[in-house]
CSV table of C-alpha atoms and ligand atoms in Angstrom, one decimal:
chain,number,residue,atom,x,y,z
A,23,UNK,CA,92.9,120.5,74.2
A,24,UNK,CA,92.2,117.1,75.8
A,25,UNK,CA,88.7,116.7,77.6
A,26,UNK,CA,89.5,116.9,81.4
A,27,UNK,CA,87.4,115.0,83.6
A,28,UNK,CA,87.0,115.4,87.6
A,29,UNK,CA,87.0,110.8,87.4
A,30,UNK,CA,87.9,108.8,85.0
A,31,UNK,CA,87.2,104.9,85.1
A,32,UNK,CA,88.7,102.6,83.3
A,33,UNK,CA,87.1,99.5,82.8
A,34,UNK,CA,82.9,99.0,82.8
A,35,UNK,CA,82.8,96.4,84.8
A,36,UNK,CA,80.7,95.9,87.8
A,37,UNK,CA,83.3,97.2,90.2
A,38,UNK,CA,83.8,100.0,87.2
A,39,UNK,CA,80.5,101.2,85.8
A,40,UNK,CA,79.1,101.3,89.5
A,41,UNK,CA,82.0,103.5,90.7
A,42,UNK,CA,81.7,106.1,87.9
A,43,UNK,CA,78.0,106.5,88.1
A,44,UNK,CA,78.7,107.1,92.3
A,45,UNK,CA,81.3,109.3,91.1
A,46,UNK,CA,79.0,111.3,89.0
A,47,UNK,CA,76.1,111.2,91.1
A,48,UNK,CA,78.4,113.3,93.6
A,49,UNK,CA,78.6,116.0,91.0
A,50,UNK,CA,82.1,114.9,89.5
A,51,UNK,CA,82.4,115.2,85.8
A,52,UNK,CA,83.3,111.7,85.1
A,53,UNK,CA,84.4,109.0,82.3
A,54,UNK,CA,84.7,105.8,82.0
A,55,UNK,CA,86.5,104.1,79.1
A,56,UNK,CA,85.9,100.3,78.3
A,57,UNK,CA,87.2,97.4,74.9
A,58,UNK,CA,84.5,95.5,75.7
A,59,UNK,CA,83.3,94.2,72.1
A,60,UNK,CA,81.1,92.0,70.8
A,61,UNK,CA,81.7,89.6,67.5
A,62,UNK,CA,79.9,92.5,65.9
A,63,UNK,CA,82.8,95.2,66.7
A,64,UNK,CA,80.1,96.7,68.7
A,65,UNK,CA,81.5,98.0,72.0
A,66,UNK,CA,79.5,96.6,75.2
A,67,UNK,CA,79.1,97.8,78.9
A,68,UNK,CA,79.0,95.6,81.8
A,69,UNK,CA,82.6,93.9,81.4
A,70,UNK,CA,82.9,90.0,82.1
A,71,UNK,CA,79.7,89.8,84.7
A,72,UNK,CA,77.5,91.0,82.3
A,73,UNK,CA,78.7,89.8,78.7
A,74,UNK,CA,80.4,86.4,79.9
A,75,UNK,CA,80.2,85.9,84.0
A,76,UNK,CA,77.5,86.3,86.3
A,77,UNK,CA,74.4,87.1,84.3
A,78,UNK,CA,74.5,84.6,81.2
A,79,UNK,CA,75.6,82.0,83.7
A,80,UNK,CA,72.4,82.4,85.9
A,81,UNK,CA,70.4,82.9,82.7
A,82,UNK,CA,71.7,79.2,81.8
A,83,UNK,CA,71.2,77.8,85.4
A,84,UNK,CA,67.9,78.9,85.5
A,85,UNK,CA,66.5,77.5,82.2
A,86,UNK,CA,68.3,74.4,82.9
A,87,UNK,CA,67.1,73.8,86.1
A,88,UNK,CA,63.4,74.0,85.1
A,89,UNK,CA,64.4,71.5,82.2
A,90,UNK,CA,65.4,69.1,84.8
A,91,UNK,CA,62.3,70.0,86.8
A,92,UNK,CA,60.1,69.3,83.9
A,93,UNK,CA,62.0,66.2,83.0
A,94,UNK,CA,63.0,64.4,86.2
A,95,UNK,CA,61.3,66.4,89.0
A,96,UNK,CA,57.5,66.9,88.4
A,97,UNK,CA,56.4,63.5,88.3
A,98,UNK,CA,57.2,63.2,92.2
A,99,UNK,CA,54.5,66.2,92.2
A,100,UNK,CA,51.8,63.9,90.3
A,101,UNK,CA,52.8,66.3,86.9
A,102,UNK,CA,52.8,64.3,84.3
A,103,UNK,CA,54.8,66.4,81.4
A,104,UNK,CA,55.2,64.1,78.2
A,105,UNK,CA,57.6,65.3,75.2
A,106,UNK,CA,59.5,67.5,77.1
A,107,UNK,CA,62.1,69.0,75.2
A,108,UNK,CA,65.2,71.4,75.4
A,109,UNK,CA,65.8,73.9,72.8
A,110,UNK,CA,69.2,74.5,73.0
A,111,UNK,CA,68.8,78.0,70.3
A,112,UNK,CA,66.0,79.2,72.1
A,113,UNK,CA,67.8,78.8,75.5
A,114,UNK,CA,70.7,80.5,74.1
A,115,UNK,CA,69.2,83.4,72.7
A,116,UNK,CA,67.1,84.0,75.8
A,117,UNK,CA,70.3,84.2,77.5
A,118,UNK,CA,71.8,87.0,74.8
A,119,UNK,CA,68.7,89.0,75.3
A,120,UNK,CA,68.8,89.2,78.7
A,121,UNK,CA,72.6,90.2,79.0
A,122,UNK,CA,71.6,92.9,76.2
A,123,UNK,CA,69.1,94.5,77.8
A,124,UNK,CA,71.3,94.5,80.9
A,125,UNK,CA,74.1,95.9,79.0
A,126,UNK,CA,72.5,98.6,77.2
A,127,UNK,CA,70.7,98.9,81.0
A,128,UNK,CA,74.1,100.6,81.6
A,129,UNK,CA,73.9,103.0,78.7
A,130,UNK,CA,70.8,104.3,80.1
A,131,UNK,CA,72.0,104.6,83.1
A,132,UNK,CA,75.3,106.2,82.1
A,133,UNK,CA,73.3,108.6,79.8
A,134,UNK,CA,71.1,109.9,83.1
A,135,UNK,CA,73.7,110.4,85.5
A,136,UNK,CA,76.2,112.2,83.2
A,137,UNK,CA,79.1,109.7,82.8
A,138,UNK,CA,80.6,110.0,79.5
A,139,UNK,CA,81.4,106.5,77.8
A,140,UNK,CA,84.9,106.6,76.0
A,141,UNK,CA,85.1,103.4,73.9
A,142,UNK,CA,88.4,101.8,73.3
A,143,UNK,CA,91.6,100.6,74.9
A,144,UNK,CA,92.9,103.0,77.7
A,145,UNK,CA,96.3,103.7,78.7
A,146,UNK,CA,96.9,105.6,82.1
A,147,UNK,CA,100.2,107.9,81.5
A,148,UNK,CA,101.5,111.1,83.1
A,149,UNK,CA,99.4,114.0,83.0
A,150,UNK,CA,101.2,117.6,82.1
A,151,UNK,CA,102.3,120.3,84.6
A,152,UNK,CA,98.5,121.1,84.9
A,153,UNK,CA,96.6,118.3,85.2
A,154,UNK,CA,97.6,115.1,87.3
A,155,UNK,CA,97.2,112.0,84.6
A,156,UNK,CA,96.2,111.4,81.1
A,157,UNK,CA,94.2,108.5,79.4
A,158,UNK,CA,95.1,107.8,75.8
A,159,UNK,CA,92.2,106.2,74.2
A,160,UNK,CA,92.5,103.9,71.4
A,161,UNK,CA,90.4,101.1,69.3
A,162,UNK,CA,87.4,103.6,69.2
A,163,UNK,CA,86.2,105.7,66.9
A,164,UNK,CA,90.0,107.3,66.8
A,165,UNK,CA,92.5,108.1,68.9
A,166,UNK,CA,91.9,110.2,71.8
A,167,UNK,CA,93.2,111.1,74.8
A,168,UNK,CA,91.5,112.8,78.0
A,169,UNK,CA,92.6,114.1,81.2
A,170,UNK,CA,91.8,113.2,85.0
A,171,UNK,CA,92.4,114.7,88.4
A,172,UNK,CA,91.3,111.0,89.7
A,173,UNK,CA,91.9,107.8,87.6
A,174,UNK,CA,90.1,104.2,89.2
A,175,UNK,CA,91.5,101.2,87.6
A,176,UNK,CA,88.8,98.8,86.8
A,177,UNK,CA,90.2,96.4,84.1
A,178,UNK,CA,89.1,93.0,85.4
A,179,UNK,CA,90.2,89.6,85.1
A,180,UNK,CA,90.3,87.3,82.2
A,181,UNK,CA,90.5,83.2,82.7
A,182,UNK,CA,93.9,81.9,83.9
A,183,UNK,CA,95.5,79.7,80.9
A,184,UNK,CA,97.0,76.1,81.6
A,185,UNK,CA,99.8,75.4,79.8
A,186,UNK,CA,99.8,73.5,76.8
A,187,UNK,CA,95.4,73.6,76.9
A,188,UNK,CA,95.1,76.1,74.3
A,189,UNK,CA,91.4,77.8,74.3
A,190,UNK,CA,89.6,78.0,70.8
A,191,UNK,CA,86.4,78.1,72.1
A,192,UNK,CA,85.2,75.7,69.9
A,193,UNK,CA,86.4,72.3,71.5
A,194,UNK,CA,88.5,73.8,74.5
A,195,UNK,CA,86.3,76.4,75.5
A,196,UNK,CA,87.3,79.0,78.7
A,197,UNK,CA,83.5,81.1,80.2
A,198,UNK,CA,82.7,82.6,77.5
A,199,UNK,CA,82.8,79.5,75.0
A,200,UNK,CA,81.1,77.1,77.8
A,201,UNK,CA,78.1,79.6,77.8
A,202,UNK,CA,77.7,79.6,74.6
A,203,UNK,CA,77.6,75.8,73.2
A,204,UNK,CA,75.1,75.6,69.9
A,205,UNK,CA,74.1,72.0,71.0
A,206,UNK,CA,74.7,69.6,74.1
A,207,UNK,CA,77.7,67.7,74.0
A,208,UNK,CA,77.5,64.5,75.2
A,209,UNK,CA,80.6,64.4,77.2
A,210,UNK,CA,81.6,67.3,78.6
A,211,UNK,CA,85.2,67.8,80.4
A,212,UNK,CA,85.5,70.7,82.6
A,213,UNK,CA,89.4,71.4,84.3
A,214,UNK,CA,88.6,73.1,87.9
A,215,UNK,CA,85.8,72.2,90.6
A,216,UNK,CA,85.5,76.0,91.2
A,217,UNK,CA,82.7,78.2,91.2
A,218,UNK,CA,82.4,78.6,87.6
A,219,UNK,CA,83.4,75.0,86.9
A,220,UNK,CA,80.7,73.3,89.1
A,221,UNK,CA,78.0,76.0,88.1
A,222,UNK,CA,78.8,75.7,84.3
A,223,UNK,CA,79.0,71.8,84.5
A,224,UNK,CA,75.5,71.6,86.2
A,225,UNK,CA,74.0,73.6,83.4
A,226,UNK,CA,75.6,71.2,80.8
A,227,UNK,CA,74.3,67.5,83.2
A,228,UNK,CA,71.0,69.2,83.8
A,229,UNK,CA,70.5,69.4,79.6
A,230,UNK,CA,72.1,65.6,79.6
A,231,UNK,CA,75.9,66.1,79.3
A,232,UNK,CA,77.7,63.4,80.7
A,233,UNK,CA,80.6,66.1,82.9
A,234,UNK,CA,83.6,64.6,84.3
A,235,UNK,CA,85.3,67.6,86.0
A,236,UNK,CA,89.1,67.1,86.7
A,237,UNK,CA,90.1,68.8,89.8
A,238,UNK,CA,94.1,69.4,90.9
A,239,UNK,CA,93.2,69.8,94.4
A,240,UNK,CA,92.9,66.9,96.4
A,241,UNK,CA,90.1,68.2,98.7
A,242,UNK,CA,86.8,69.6,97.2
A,243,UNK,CA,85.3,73.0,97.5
A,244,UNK,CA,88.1,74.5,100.0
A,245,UNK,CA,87.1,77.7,100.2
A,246,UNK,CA,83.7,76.6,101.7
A,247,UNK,CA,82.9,75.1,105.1
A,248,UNK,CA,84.2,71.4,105.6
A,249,UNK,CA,80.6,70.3,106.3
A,250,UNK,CA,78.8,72.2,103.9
A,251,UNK,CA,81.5,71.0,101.1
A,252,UNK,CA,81.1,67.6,102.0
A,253,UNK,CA,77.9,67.9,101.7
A,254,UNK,CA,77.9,69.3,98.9
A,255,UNK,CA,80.2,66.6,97.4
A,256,UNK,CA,77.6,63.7,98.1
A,257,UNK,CA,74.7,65.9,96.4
A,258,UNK,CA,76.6,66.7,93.1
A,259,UNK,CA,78.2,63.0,92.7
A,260,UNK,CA,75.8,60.8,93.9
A,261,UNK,CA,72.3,62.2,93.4
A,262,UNK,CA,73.2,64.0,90.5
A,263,UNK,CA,75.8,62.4,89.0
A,264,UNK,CA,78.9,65.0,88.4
A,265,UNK,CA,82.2,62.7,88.0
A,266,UNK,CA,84.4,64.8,89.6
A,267,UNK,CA,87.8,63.6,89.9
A,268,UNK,CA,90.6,65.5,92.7
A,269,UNK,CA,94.0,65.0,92.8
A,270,UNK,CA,94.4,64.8,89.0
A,271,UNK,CA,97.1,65.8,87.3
A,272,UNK,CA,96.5,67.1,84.2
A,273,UNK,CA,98.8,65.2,81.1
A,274,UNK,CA,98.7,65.5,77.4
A,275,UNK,CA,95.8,66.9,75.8
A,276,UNK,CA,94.8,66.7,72.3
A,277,UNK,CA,92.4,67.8,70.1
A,278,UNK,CA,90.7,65.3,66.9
A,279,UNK,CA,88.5,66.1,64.5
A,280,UNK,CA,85.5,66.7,66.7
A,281,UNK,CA,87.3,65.1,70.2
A,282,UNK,CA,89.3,66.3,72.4
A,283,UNK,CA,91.7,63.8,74.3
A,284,UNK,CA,92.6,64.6,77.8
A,285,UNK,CA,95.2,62.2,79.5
A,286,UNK,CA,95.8,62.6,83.0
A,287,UNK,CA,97.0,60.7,86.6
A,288,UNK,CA,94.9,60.8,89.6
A,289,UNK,CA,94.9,58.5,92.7
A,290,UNK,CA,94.1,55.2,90.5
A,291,UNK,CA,96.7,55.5,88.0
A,292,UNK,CA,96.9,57.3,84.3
A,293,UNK,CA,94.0,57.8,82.4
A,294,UNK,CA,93.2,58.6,78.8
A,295,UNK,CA,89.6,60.3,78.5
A,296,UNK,CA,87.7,61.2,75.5
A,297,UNK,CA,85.5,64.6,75.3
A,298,UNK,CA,83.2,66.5,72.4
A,299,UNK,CA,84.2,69.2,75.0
A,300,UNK,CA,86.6,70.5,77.2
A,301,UNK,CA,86.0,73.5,79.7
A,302,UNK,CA,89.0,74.9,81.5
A,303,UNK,CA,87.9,77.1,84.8
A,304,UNK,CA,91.4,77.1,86.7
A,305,UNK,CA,90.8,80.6,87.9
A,306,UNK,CA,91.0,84.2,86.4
A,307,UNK,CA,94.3,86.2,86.3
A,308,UNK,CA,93.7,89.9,87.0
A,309,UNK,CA,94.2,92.7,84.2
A,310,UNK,CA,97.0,94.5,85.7
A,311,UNK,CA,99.1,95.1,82.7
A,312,UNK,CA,97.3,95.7,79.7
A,313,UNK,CA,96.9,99.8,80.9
A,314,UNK,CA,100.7,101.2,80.7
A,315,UNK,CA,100.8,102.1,84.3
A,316,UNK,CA,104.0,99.9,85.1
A,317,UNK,CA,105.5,103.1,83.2
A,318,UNK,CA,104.2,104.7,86.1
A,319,UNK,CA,105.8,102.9,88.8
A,320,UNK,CA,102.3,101.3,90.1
A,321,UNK,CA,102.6,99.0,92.3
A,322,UNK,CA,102.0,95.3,91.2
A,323,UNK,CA,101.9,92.1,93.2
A,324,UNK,CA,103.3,89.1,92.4
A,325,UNK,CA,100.3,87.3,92.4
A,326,UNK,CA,99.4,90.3,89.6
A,327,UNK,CA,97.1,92.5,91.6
A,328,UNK,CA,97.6,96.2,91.9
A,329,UNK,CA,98.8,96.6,95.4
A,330,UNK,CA,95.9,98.6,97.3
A,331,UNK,CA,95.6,100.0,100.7
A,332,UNK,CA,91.8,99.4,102.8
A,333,UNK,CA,90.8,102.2,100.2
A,334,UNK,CA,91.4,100.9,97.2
A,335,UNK,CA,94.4,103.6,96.9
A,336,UNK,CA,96.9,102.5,94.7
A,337,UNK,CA,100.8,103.8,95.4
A,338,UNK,CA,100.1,106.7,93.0
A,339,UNK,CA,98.6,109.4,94.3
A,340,UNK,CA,94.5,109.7,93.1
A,341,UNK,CA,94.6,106.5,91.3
A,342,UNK,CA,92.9,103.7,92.8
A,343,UNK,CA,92.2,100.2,92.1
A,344,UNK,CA,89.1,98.4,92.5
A,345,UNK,CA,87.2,94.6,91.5
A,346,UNK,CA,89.0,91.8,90.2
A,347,UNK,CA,92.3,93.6,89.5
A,348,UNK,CA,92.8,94.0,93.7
A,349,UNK,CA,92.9,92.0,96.5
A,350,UNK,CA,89.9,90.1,97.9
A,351,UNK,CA,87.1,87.6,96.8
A,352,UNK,CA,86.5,88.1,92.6
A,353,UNK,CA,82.6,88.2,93.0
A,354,UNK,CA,80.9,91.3,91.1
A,355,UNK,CA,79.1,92.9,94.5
A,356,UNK,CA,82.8,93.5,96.1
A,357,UNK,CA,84.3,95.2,93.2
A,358,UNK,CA,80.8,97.5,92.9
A,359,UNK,CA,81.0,97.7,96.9
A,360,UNK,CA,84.8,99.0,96.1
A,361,UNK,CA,83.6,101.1,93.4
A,362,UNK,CA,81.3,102.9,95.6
A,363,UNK,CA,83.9,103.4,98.0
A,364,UNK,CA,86.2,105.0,96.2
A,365,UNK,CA,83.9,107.4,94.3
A,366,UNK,CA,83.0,108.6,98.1
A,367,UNK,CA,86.3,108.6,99.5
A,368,UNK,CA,86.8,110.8,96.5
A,369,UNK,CA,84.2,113.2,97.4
A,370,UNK,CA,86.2,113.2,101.0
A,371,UNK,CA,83.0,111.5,102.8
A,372,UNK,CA,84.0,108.3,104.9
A,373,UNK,CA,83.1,104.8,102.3
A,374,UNK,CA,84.5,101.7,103.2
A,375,UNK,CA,84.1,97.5,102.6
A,376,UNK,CA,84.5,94.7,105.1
A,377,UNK,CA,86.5,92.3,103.0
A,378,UNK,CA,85.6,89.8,106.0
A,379,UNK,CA,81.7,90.5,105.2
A,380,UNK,CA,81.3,89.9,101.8
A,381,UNK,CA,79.0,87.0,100.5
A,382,UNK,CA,80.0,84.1,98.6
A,383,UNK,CA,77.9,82.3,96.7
A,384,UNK,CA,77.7,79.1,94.4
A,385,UNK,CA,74.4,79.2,92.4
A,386,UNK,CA,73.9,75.3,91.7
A,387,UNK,CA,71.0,73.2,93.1
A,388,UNK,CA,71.1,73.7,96.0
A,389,UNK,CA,73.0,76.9,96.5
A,390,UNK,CA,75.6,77.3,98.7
A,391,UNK,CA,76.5,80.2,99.9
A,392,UNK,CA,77.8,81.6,103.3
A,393,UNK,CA,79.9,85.1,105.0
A,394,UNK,CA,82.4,85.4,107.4
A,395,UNK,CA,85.2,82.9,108.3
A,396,UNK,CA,84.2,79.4,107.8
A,397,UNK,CA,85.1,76.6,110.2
A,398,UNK,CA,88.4,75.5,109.8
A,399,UNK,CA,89.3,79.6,109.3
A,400,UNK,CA,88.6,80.0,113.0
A,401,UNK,CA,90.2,76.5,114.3
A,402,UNK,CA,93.4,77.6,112.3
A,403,UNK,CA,93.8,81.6,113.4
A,404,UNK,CA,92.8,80.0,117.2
A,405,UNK,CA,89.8,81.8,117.3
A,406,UNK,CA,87.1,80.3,120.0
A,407,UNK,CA,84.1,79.3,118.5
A,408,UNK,CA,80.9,78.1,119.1
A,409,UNK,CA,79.4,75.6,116.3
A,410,UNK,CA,75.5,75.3,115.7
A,411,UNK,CA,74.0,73.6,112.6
A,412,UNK,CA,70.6,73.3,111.9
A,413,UNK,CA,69.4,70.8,108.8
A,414,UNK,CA,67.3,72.1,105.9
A,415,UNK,CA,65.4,69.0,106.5
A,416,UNK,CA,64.3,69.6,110.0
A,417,UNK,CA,62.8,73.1,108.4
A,418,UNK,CA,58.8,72.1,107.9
B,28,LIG,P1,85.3,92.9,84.7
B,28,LIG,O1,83.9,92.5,84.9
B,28,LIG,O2,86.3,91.9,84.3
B,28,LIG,O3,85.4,94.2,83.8
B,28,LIG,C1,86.6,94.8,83.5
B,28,LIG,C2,86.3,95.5,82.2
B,28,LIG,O4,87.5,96.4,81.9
B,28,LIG,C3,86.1,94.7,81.0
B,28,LIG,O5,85.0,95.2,80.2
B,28,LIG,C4,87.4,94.9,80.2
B,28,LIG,O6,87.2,94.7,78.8
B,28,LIG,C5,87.7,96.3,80.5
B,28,LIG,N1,89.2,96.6,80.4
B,28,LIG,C6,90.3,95.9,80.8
B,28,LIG,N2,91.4,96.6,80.5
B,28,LIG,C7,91.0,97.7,79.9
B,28,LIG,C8,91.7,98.8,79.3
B,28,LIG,N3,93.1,98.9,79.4
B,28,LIG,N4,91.0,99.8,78.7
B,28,LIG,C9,89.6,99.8,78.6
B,28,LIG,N5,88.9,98.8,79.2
B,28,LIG,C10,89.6,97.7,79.8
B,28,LIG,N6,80.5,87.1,90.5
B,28,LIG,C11,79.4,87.2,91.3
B,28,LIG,O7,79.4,88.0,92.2
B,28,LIG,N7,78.3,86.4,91.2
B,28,LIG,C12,78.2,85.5,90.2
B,28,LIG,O8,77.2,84.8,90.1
B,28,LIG,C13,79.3,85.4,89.3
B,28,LIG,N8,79.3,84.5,88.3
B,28,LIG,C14,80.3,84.4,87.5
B,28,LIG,C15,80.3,83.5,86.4
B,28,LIG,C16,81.3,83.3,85.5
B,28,LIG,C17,81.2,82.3,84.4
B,28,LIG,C18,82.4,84.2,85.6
B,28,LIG,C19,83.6,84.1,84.6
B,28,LIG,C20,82.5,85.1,86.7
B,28,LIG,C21,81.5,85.2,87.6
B,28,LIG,N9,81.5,86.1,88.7
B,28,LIG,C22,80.4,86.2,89.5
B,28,LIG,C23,82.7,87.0,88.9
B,28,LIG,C24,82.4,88.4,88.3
B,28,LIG,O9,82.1,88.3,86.9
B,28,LIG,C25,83.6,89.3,88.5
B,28,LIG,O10,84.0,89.3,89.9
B,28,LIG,C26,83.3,90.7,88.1
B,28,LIG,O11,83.0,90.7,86.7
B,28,LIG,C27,84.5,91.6,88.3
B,28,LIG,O12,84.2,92.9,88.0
B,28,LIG,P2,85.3,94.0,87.5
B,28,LIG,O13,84.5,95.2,87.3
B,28,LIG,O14,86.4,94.0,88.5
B,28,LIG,O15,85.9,93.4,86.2
């Protein structure tokens, strides 16, 4: 007979582990079934924020940023630091501890509260005339297959592809490759002025990377507030010297021995630019399809999210969607916000999230971050405002 579970999550993510250890914490007997692996074959908690995202990113930005301190910033303070060098291993393998101990964090925490970690691929499918769905389980130790009253789909996102920029992680690297570089490279491309492509390209400057970053869009940081991001733009070009490019159209690219050649058009004309690497951070495609629930009749949208109501309920009846596989920003504290939800909506008490009040945030120097509608959100829905600004500077 299959296991049955009250919950079962699938995906560990942060929207994913957080919901099943809610769910458990409310006295359901709950799952949660992740592929995560590292190059070991060892299967990981924690999903993209943990292994690849958030965490190893902020690990980076932070000992980059007190290399450039040390190097280019003390001095001002009368610190005089001579022979001030980076260690690019030692960096790194801070970085892997810290997103260890976080990792294996979770498997403490899923051993206290009772949530049982299935490790594999799962696969949602009908459940028999008893039991509403089934999980089959494979990749792990064996095949397996469990049962579940309540299924919350937690599978993620993985890095949107460009065509014809094929990602080997050695010269054209996506996240996981750009956090991971053995040594600096000395020019470093990055495709997107995003989030993930401005905070990945300041950790690479800070350590001495010349970074060109190549952005499609012909206005930078749109998301954000028009003054802040154009702020923002004089800060990362001219004090610190990002090259970012907008309205660039990406052409040909092509990979040497130890190069990689990216030709492209913006508004000066076609270029030809050499790079030792090449980042691509175009955005991050949610994991809608990898699960077998199409089988089911769940609904999809065609942007690839699983269509969800203000509860994270899905079309089928007790399954539910949270993170970056739904609707709304793809920032880790929304999909565990979701998460939380949708354990307590399960345990019939009253959970929701304010899409409209959840935090974005950029973590390069200085942050940016900011909540609620931005400017030019408000002047376009017709909404009256009044505008206040106060400058850092004026703040003794
Ligand atoms: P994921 O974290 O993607 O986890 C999904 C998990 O499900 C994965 O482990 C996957 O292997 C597993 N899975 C998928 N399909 C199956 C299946 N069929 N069976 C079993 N398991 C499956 N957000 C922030 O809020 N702050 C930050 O500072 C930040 N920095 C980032 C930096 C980078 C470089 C990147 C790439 C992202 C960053 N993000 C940040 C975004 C954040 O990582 C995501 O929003 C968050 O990880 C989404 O959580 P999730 O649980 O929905 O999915």
């Amino acid at each position: 007979m299959a296991l049955s579970f009250d919950v079962v999550v699938i995906g560990a993510g942060p929207a994913g582990y957080v919901g099943a250890i809610r769910a458990a914490q409310l006295g359901f007997a709950t799952a949660c079934v992740d592929d995560w692996k590292n190059e070991k074959g060892e299967y990981l908690l924690g999903g993209t924020c943990l292994n690849v995202g958030c965490i190893p990113s902020k690990a980076l930005l932070e000992s980059s940023e007190n290399y450039e301190r040390v190097a280019h910033k003390f001095a001002a303070h009368g610190i005089a630091v001579t022979g001030a060098k980076m260690d690019v291993r030692k960096m790194q393998a801070r970085k892997d501890k810290i997103v260890s101990q976080l990792t294996g964090g979770i498997a403490t925490l899923f051993r206290k509260n009772k949530v049982t970690w299935l490790k594999g691929r799962g696969r949602l499918i009908a459940g028999a005339a008893s039991e509403r769905y089934r999980i089959d389980i494979s990749g792990g130790a064996g095949a397996e297959t469990v049962a579940a009253t309540n299924v919350v789909i937690a599978t993620g996102s993985t890095p949107r592809e460009l065509p014809g920029v094929p990602v080997d992680n050695d010269l054209i690297c996506d996240n996981a490759g750009a956090l991971a570089f053995g040594e600096v490279p000395k020019r470093l491309g990055v495709i997107g002025a995003g989030v993930i492509g401005l905070e990945l390209g300041s950790v690479w400057r800070r350590l001495g990377a010349k970074v060109t970053i190549l952005e499609a869009l012909p206005t930078f940081l749109a998301a954000c507030d028009d003054a802040v991001s154009r702020e923002a733009w004089k800060v990362f070009t001219k004090e610190q010297g990002l090259d970012i490019r907008l309205g660039v159209k990406i052409g040909k690219v092509s990979t040497g021995k130890r190069i990689v050649k990216v030709e492209f058009a913006d508004g000066e004309g076609q270029k030809a630019v050499e790079f030792d690497k090449l980042v691509v951070s175009v955005g991050r495609v949610p994991n809608s399809v990898n699960f077998g629930a199409a089988a089911l009749g769940l609904k999809i949208d065609d942007r690839g999210f699983i269509e969800v109501d203000a509860h994270c309920r899905t079309n089928l009846p007790k399954v539910y969607a949270v993170g970056d596989v739904v609707r709304g920003p793809m920032l880790a504290h929304k999909g565990m916000d979701e998460g939380v939800m949708v354990a307590e909506h399960i345990a019939s008490q009253a959970g929701h999230v304010d899409l409209d009040v959840i935090p974005w945030v950029i973590y390069t120097a200085p942050e940016i971050a900011w909540v609620g509608k931005t400017e030019q959100q408000l002047r376009a829905d017709g909404t009256a405002y009044r505008m206040g600004q106060v400058p850092f500077l004026a703040n003794g």
